[in-house]
PDB file of C-alpha atoms in Angstrom:
ATOM      1  CA  LYS L   1     111.628-146.200  41.026  1.00 77.00           C
ATOM      2  CA  ASN L   2     110.146-147.277  37.681  1.00 79.00           C
ATOM      3  CA  GLN L   3     111.716-145.392  34.864  1.00 90.00           C
ATOM      4  CA  VAL L   4     111.543-145.258  31.094  1.00 94.00           C
ATOM      5  CA  GLU L   5     114.673-143.766  29.233  1.00 95.00           C
ATOM      6  CA  GLN L   6     114.611-142.946  25.619  1.00 96.00           C
ATOM      7  CA  SER L   7     117.558-142.270  23.242  1.00 96.00           C
ATOM      8  CA  PRO L   8     118.534-140.261  21.363  1.00 96.00           C
ATOM      9  CA  GLN L   9     116.821-137.179  22.721  1.00 94.00           C
ATOM     10  CA  SER L  10     116.583-135.806  19.184  1.00 96.00           C
ATOM     11  CA  LEU L  11     117.652-136.716  15.747  1.00 97.00           C
ATOM     12  CA  ILE L  12     117.592-135.290  12.171  1.00 98.00           C
ATOM     13  CA  ILE L  13     117.284-137.541   9.291  1.00 97.00           C
ATOM     14  CA  LEU L  14     116.811-137.036   5.528  1.00 97.00           C
ATOM     15  CA  GLU L  15     113.689-137.848   3.852  1.00 98.00           C
ATOM     16  CA  GLY L  16     113.520-141.417   2.641  1.00 97.00           C
ATOM     17  CA  LYS L  17     116.112-142.648   5.158  1.00 97.00           C
ATOM     18  CA  ASN L  18     115.431-145.065   8.000  1.00 97.00           C
ATOM     19  CA  CYS L  19     116.011-144.500  11.649  1.00 97.00           C
ATOM     20  CA  THR L  20     115.743-146.431  14.913  1.00 98.00           C
ATOM     21  CA  LEU L  21     114.681-145.033  18.314  1.00 98.00           C
ATOM     22  CA  GLN L  22     115.515-146.783  21.592  1.00 98.00           C
ATOM     23  CA  CYS L  23     113.603-147.278  24.875  1.00 98.00           C
ATOM     24  CA  ASN L  24     115.039-148.887  28.003  1.00 97.00           C
ATOM     25  CA  TYR L  25     112.772-149.406  31.042  1.00 96.00           C
ATOM     26  CA  THR L  26     112.914-150.652  34.600  1.00 94.00           C
ATOM     27  CA  VAL L  27     109.221-150.821  35.159  1.00 88.00           C
ATOM     28  CA  SER L  28     108.192-154.013  37.090  1.00 86.00           C
ATOM     29  CA  PRO L  29     106.015-156.007  36.948  1.00 88.00           C
ATOM     30  CA  PHE L  30     105.668-155.338  33.268  1.00 89.00           C
ATOM     31  CA  SER L  31     102.330-155.382  31.565  1.00 88.00           C
ATOM     32  CA  ASN L  32     102.747-153.786  28.111  1.00 90.00           C
ATOM     33  CA  LEU L  33     104.742-151.288  26.204  1.00 94.00           C
ATOM     34  CA  ARG L  34     103.308-148.639  23.805  1.00 94.00           C
ATOM     35  CA  TRP L  35     104.818-146.326  21.326  1.00 96.00           C
ATOM     36  CA  TYR L  36     103.061-143.015  20.635  1.00 96.00           C
ATOM     37  CA  LYS L  37     103.633-140.274  18.002  1.00 97.00           C
ATOM     38  CA  GLN L  38     103.056-136.752  19.173  1.00 95.00           C
ATOM     39  CA  ASP L  39     102.977-133.903  16.724  1.00 94.00           C
ATOM     40  CA  THR L  40     103.855-130.420  18.177  1.00 90.00           C
ATOM     41  CA  GLY L  41     101.003-128.962  20.233  1.00 87.00           C
ATOM     42  CA  ARG L  42      98.809-132.115  19.881  1.00 91.00           C
ATOM     43  CA  GLY L  43      97.972-135.162  21.946  1.00 92.00           C
ATOM     44  CA  PRO L  44      99.865-138.397  21.511  1.00 93.00           C
ATOM     45  CA  VAL L  45      98.528-140.968  19.038  1.00 93.00           C
ATOM     46  CA  SER L  46      99.126-144.669  19.471  1.00 91.00           C
ATOM     47  CA  LEU L  47     101.371-146.465  17.041  1.00 95.00           C
ATOM     48  CA  THR L  48     101.834-149.914  18.643  1.00 94.00           C
ATOM     49  CA  ILE L  49     101.158-151.866  21.821  1.00 91.00           C
ATOM     50  CA  MET L  50     103.078-154.962  22.806  1.00 92.00           C
ATOM     51  CA  THR L  51     102.520-157.451  25.596  1.00 90.00           C
ATOM     52  CA  PHE L  52     105.249-159.589  27.303  1.00 86.00           C
ATOM     53  CA  SER L  53     104.880-162.331  24.785  1.00 89.00           C
ATOM     54  CA  GLU L  54     105.147-160.200  21.636  1.00 91.00           C
ATOM     55  CA  ASN L  55     108.614-159.244  20.258  1.00 92.00           C
ATOM     56  CA  THR L  56     107.682-157.383  17.073  1.00 96.00           C
ATOM     57  CA  LYS L  57     104.662-155.378  15.914  1.00 95.00           C
ATOM     58  CA  SER L  58     104.240-153.247  12.744  1.00 96.00           C
ATOM     59  CA  ASN L  59     102.013-150.372  11.852  1.00 95.00           C
ATOM     60  CA  GLY L  60     102.714-149.415   8.258  1.00 96.00           C
ATOM     61  CA  ARG L  61     106.278-147.945   8.165  1.00 97.00           C
ATOM     62  CA  TYR L  62     106.619-148.222  11.843  1.00 98.00           C
ATOM     63  CA  THR L  63     107.987-151.380  13.463  1.00 98.00           C
ATOM     64  CA  ALA L  64     108.384-151.885  17.153  1.00 98.00           C
ATOM     65  CA  THR L  65     110.459-154.564  18.813  1.00 97.00           C
ATOM     66  CA  LEU L  66     110.397-155.657  22.381  1.00 97.00           C
ATOM     67  CA  ASP L  67     113.059-157.661  24.326  1.00 95.00           C
ATOM     68  CA  ALA L  68     111.270-158.257  27.714  1.00 91.00           C
ATOM     69  CA  ASP L  69     114.453-159.922  29.146  1.00 92.00           C
ATOM     70  CA  THR L  70     116.761-157.061  28.648  1.00 95.00           C
ATOM     71  CA  LYS L  71     113.797-154.531  29.035  1.00 95.00           C
ATOM     72  CA  GLN L  72     114.526-152.779  25.820  1.00 97.00           C
ATOM     73  CA  SER L  73     112.367-151.728  22.906  1.00 98.00           C
ATOM     74  CA  SER L  74     112.976-150.079  19.720  1.00 98.00           C
ATOM     75  CA  LEU L  75     110.961-148.218  17.149  1.00 98.00           C
ATOM     76  CA  HIS L  76     112.133-148.442  13.572  1.00 98.00           C
ATOM     77  CA  ILE L  77     110.890-145.887  10.992  1.00 98.00           C
ATOM     78  CA  THR L  78     111.313-147.055   7.290  1.00 98.00           C
ATOM     79  CA  ALA L  79     111.561-144.758   4.398  1.00 98.00           C
ATOM     80  CA  SER L  80     110.850-141.662   6.369  1.00 97.00           C
ATOM     81  CA  GLN L  81     108.481-139.004   5.275  1.00 97.00           C
ATOM     82  CA  LEU L  82     108.337-135.246   6.229  1.00 97.00           C
ATOM     83  CA  SER L  83     105.170-136.005   8.083  1.00 97.00           C
ATOM     84  CA  ASP L  84     107.120-138.316  10.387  1.00 97.00           C
ATOM     85  CA  SER L  85     108.540-135.210  12.010  1.00 97.00           C
ATOM     86  CA  ALA L  86     107.249-135.493  15.568  1.00 97.00           C
ATOM     87  CA  SER L  87     108.093-136.716  19.088  1.00 96.00           C
ATOM     88  CA  TYR L  88     108.017-140.380  19.641  1.00 97.00           C
ATOM     89  CA  ILE L  89     107.119-141.547  23.183  1.00 96.00           C
ATOM     90  CA  CYS L  90     107.684-144.916  24.778  1.00 96.00           C
ATOM     91  CA  VAL L  91     105.177-145.784  27.533  1.00 94.00           C
ATOM     92  CA  VAL L  92     105.355-148.723  29.818  1.00 93.00           C
ATOM     93  CA  SER L  93     102.474-150.101  31.893  1.00 89.00           C
ATOM     94  CA  GLU L  94     102.597-151.961  35.255  1.00 86.00           C
ATOM     95  CA  GLN L  95     100.624-154.921  35.906  1.00 81.00           C
ATOM     96  CA  ALA L  96      97.875-154.226  38.455  1.00 70.00           C
ATOM     97  CA  ALA L  97      98.583-150.835  40.256  1.00 59.00           C
ATOM     98  CA  GLY L  98      95.718-149.538  38.137  1.00 62.00           C
ATOM     99  CA  ASN L  99      97.962-150.347  35.134  1.00 68.00           C
ATOM    100  CA  LYS L 100      99.846-147.257  35.978  1.00 79.00           C
ATOM    101  CA  LEU L 101     101.828-145.728  33.023  1.00 87.00           C
ATOM    102  CA  THR L 102     105.407-144.475  33.039  1.00 90.00           C
ATOM    103  CA  PHE L 103     106.285-142.268  30.203  1.00 92.00           C
ATOM    104  CA  GLY L 104     109.589-141.667  28.518  1.00 94.00           C
ATOM    105  CA  GLY L 105     110.733-138.179  27.754  1.00 93.00           C
ATOM    106  CA  GLY L 106     110.391-138.773  24.068  1.00 95.00           C
ATOM    107  CA  THR L 107     112.689-138.649  21.009  1.00 96.00           C
ATOM    108  CA  ARG L 108     112.164-135.605  18.709  1.00 96.00           C
ATOM    109  CA  VAL L 109     112.536-136.554  15.062  1.00 97.00           C
ATOM    110  CA  LEU L 110     113.011-134.030  12.365  1.00 98.00           C
ATOM    111  CA  VAL L 111     112.801-135.233   8.762  1.00 98.00           C
ATOM    112  CA  LYS L 112     114.446-132.872   6.267  1.00 97.00           C
ATOM    113  CA  PRO L 113     113.841-132.923   2.471  1.00 96.00           C
TER     114      PRO L 113
ATOM    115  CA  ASP Q   1      82.765-139.602  15.312  1.00 54.00           C
ATOM    116  CA  GLY Q   2      84.069-140.768  18.636  1.00 64.00           C
ATOM    117  CA  GLY Q   3      86.858-138.999  20.335  1.00 91.00           C
ATOM    118  CA  ILE Q   4      87.994-136.932  23.277  1.00 95.00           C
ATOM    119  CA  THR Q   5      87.763-133.178  23.260  1.00 95.00           C
ATOM    120  CA  GLN Q   6      89.800-130.634  25.310  1.00 97.00           C
ATOM    121  CA  SER Q   7      88.969-126.969  25.580  1.00 95.00           C
ATOM    122  CA  PRO Q   8      90.257-124.297  25.393  1.00 95.00           C
ATOM    123  CA  LYS Q   9      93.382-124.960  23.221  1.00 95.00           C
ATOM    124  CA  TYR Q  10      95.183-121.996  24.820  1.00 95.00           C
ATOM    125  CA  LEU Q  11      94.461-120.471  28.190  1.00 94.00           C
ATOM    126  CA  PHE Q  12      96.026-117.612  30.031  1.00 92.00           C
ATOM    127  CA  ARG Q  13      95.869-117.254  33.781  1.00 88.00           C
ATOM    128  CA  LYS Q  14      96.695-114.353  36.004  1.00 88.00           C
ATOM    129  CA  GLU Q  15      98.488-114.865  39.235  1.00 84.00           C
ATOM    130  CA  GLY Q  16      96.106-115.996  41.945  1.00 85.00           C
ATOM    131  CA  GLN Q  17      93.445-117.135  39.670  1.00 90.00           C
ATOM    132  CA  ASN Q  18      91.740-120.499  39.439  1.00 93.00           C
ATOM    133  CA  VAL Q  19      91.106-121.885  35.916  1.00 95.00           C
ATOM    134  CA  THR Q  20      89.241-124.946  34.674  1.00 96.00           C
ATOM    135  CA  LEU Q  21      90.274-127.039  31.761  1.00 97.00           C
ATOM    136  CA  SER Q  22      87.545-128.997  30.061  1.00 97.00           C
ATOM    137  CA  CYS Q  23      87.760-132.567  28.898  1.00 98.00           C
ATOM    138  CA  GLU Q  24      84.830-134.425  27.300  1.00 97.00           C
ATOM    139  CA  GLN Q  25      84.804-137.937  25.697  1.00 96.00           C
ATOM    140  CA  ASN Q  26      82.042-139.865  23.803  1.00 94.00           C
ATOM    141  CA  LEU Q  27      83.945-143.071  23.600  1.00 92.00           C
ATOM    142  CA  ASN Q  28      81.966-144.570  26.551  1.00 91.00           C
ATOM    143  CA  HIS Q  29      85.290-145.044  28.490  1.00 91.00           C
ATOM    144  CA  ASP Q  30      85.206-145.576  32.145  1.00 91.00           C
ATOM    145  CA  ALA Q  31      88.657-144.369  32.933  1.00 92.00           C
ATOM    146  CA  MET Q  32      89.895-140.844  32.396  1.00 95.00           C
ATOM    147  CA  TYR Q  33      93.255-139.182  33.199  1.00 95.00           C
ATOM    148  CA  TRP Q  34      94.877-135.764  33.478  1.00 97.00           C
ATOM    149  CA  TYR Q  35      98.601-135.397  32.597  1.00 96.00           C
ATOM    150  CA  ARG Q  36     100.956-132.525  32.605  1.00 96.00           C
ATOM    151  CA  GLN Q  37     103.809-132.318  29.939  1.00 94.00           C
ATOM    152  CA  ASP Q  38     106.795-130.105  30.391  1.00 92.00           C
ATOM    153  CA  PRO Q  39     109.487-129.746  27.680  1.00 85.00           C
ATOM    154  CA  GLY Q  40     111.852-132.609  27.601  1.00 78.00           C
ATOM    155  CA  GLN Q  41     110.072-134.555  30.289  1.00 83.00           C
ATOM    156  CA  GLY Q  42     107.626-137.558  30.307  1.00 86.00           C
ATOM    157  CA  LEU Q  43     103.979-136.931  30.933  1.00 91.00           C
ATOM    158  CA  ARG Q  44     103.216-136.860  34.643  1.00 94.00           C
ATOM    159  CA  LEU Q  45      99.964-138.035  36.070  1.00 94.00           C
ATOM    160  CA  ILE Q  46      97.893-135.417  37.994  1.00 96.00           C
ATOM    161  CA  TYR Q  47      94.574-137.218  38.752  1.00 96.00           C
ATOM    162  CA  TYR Q  48      92.676-140.106  37.317  1.00 94.00           C
ATOM    163  CA  SER Q  49      89.201-141.510  37.576  1.00 95.00           C
ATOM    164  CA  GLN Q  50      88.148-145.053  36.882  1.00 90.00           C
ATOM    165  CA  ILE Q  51      84.471-144.658  37.601  1.00 92.00           C
ATOM    166  CA  VAL Q  52      81.898-141.827  37.964  1.00 94.00           C
ATOM    167  CA  ASN Q  53      81.947-140.039  41.316  1.00 94.00           C
ATOM    168  CA  ASP Q  54      85.385-141.429  42.204  1.00 94.00           C
ATOM    169  CA  PHE Q  55      88.888-140.146  41.491  1.00 95.00           C
ATOM    170  CA  GLN Q  56      92.362-140.648  42.857  1.00 94.00           C
ATOM    171  CA  LYS Q  57      95.506-138.394  43.116  1.00 95.00           C
ATOM    172  CA  GLY Q  58      98.261-139.079  40.713  1.00 93.00           C
ATOM    173  CA  ASP Q  59     101.947-138.210  41.162  1.00 91.00           C
ATOM    174  CA  ILE Q  60     101.657-134.344  41.123  1.00 95.00           C
ATOM    175  CA  ALA Q  61      98.162-133.628  42.396  1.00 96.00           C
ATOM    176  CA  GLU Q  62      99.037-130.675  44.638  1.00 95.00           C
ATOM    177  CA  GLY Q  63      97.478-127.479  43.348  1.00 95.00           C
ATOM    178  CA  TYR Q  64      94.983-129.220  41.175  1.00 97.00           C
ATOM    179  CA  SER Q  65      91.386-130.451  41.635  1.00 97.00           C
ATOM    180  CA  VAL Q  66      89.000-132.473  39.579  1.00 98.00           C
ATOM    181  CA  SER Q  67      85.500-133.808  39.520  1.00 97.00           C
ATOM    182  CA  ARG Q  68      83.701-136.712  37.752  1.00 97.00           C
ATOM    183  CA  GLU Q  69      79.956-136.126  37.923  1.00 97.00           C
ATOM    184  CA  LYS Q  70      79.368-137.610  34.559  1.00 96.00           C
ATOM    185  CA  LYS Q  71      81.020-140.470  32.726  1.00 96.00           C
ATOM    186  CA  GLU Q  72      81.811-138.140  29.732  1.00 96.00           C
ATOM    187  CA  SER Q  73      83.411-135.319  31.571  1.00 98.00           C
ATOM    188  CA  PHE Q  74      86.483-134.957  33.736  1.00 98.00           C
ATOM    189  CA  PRO Q  75      87.268-131.251  34.245  1.00 98.00           C
ATOM    190  CA  LEU Q  76      90.549-130.157  35.823  1.00 98.00           C
ATOM    191  CA  THR Q  77      90.917-126.999  37.962  1.00 97.00           C
ATOM    192  CA  VAL Q  78      94.317-125.467  38.246  1.00 95.00           C
ATOM    193  CA  THR Q  79      94.169-123.531  41.487  1.00 94.00           C
ATOM    194  CA  SER Q  80      96.196-120.591  42.736  1.00 88.00           C
ATOM    195  CA  ALA Q  81      98.078-123.079  45.009  1.00 87.00           C
ATOM    196  CA  GLN Q  82      99.749-124.487  41.950  1.00 88.00           C
ATOM    197  CA  LYS Q  83     102.974-122.451  41.918  1.00 86.00           C
ATOM    198  CA  ASN Q  84     104.252-123.436  38.416  1.00 90.00           C
ATOM    199  CA  PRO Q  85     101.233-124.010  36.285  1.00 92.00           C
ATOM    200  CA  THR Q  86     102.576-123.088  32.913  1.00 94.00           C
ATOM    201  CA  ALA Q  87     102.553-126.299  30.936  1.00 95.00           C
ATOM    202  CA  PHE Q  88     100.707-128.438  28.337  1.00 96.00           C
ATOM    203  CA  TYR Q  89      97.832-130.377  29.834  1.00 97.00           C
ATOM    204  CA  LEU Q  90      96.617-133.574  28.270  1.00 96.00           C
ATOM    205  CA  CYS Q  91      93.429-135.448  29.044  1.00 97.00           C
ATOM    206  CA  ALA Q  92      93.135-139.210  28.228  1.00 94.00           C
ATOM    207  CA  SER Q  93      90.551-141.966  28.372  1.00 94.00           C
ATOM    208  CA  LYS Q  94      90.746-145.658  28.345  1.00 89.00           C
ATOM    209  CA  GLY Q  95      88.394-148.496  27.672  1.00 80.00           C
ATOM    210  CA  GLN Q  96      88.332-151.795  29.581  1.00 73.00           C
ATOM    211  CA  GLY Q  97      91.068-154.374  29.172  1.00 66.00           C
ATOM    212  CA  VAL Q  98      94.729-154.343  28.901  1.00 57.00           C
ATOM    213  CA  ALA Q  99      94.828-154.337  25.156  1.00 57.00           C
ATOM    214  CA  TYR Q 100      92.883-151.039  24.952  1.00 65.00           C
ATOM    215  CA  GLY Q 101      94.983-148.064  24.208  1.00 75.00           C
ATOM    216  CA  TYR Q 102      94.692-144.686  25.765  1.00 87.00           C
ATOM    217  CA  THR Q 103      92.968-141.997  23.643  1.00 90.00           C
ATOM    218  CA  PHE Q 104      94.486-138.546  24.160  1.00 93.00           C
ATOM    219  CA  GLY Q 105      92.905-135.173  23.635  1.00 95.00           C
ATOM    220  CA  SER Q 106      94.550-132.543  21.668  1.00 94.00           C
ATOM    221  CA  GLY Q 107      95.741-130.700  24.817  1.00 96.00           C
ATOM    222  CA  THR Q 108      95.454-127.329  26.448  1.00 96.00           C
ATOM    223  CA  ARG Q 109      98.442-125.001  26.767  1.00 96.00           C
ATOM    224  CA  LEU Q 110      98.194-123.006  29.975  1.00 95.00           C
ATOM    225  CA  THR Q 111     100.295-119.973  30.399  1.00 94.00           C
ATOM    226  CA  VAL Q 112     100.576-117.752  33.525  1.00 88.00           C
ATOM    227  CA  VAL Q 113     100.675-114.004  32.706  1.00 85.00           C
TER     228      VAL Q 113
END
């Protein structure tokens, strides 16, 4: 069964500090991996999308990495801001199968001043 | 301003009632999706439609129904057969091609009273 596991489940960091979120997946055949940011009570917003051949992609202070061999991805947040408080969701897409998405349970990040 | 709109934001349902959640997009996307989000869990696919007048069941379709009479609209009906309907419902749409991201609506929170 295809799965996407994220860790930690939640974390608290001080404003200005960096943090890294992990995503491990078993989805196969792999098509692409996306990271989304979801504010409470809102829909997810795309941060990055990476295909098999890409191993890093940045979007401002967010940097995602992908190791397709070990089926691991990480999302690094640099110089965190209070507005970074949200859930971060890792989503993996299958090749064909209608590009079916498998969602991780998310990591809830709380940035404190 | 292109986007995807869900309404209402909050919805209360009495036992035994059917309710319909609205999802409208003006992105000219062919594919539309309905997901259910429960606390601490990944999004789960209820129904999806890749073209007008056609839709397929997702992983948890029981107790739900949809229609796709227009490209822009993909309403979801939560029927009385859905035994545990209290959840956050997200609608999404997607353009053609692997590189296109999914655009999510802002969600509808449904509560059974």
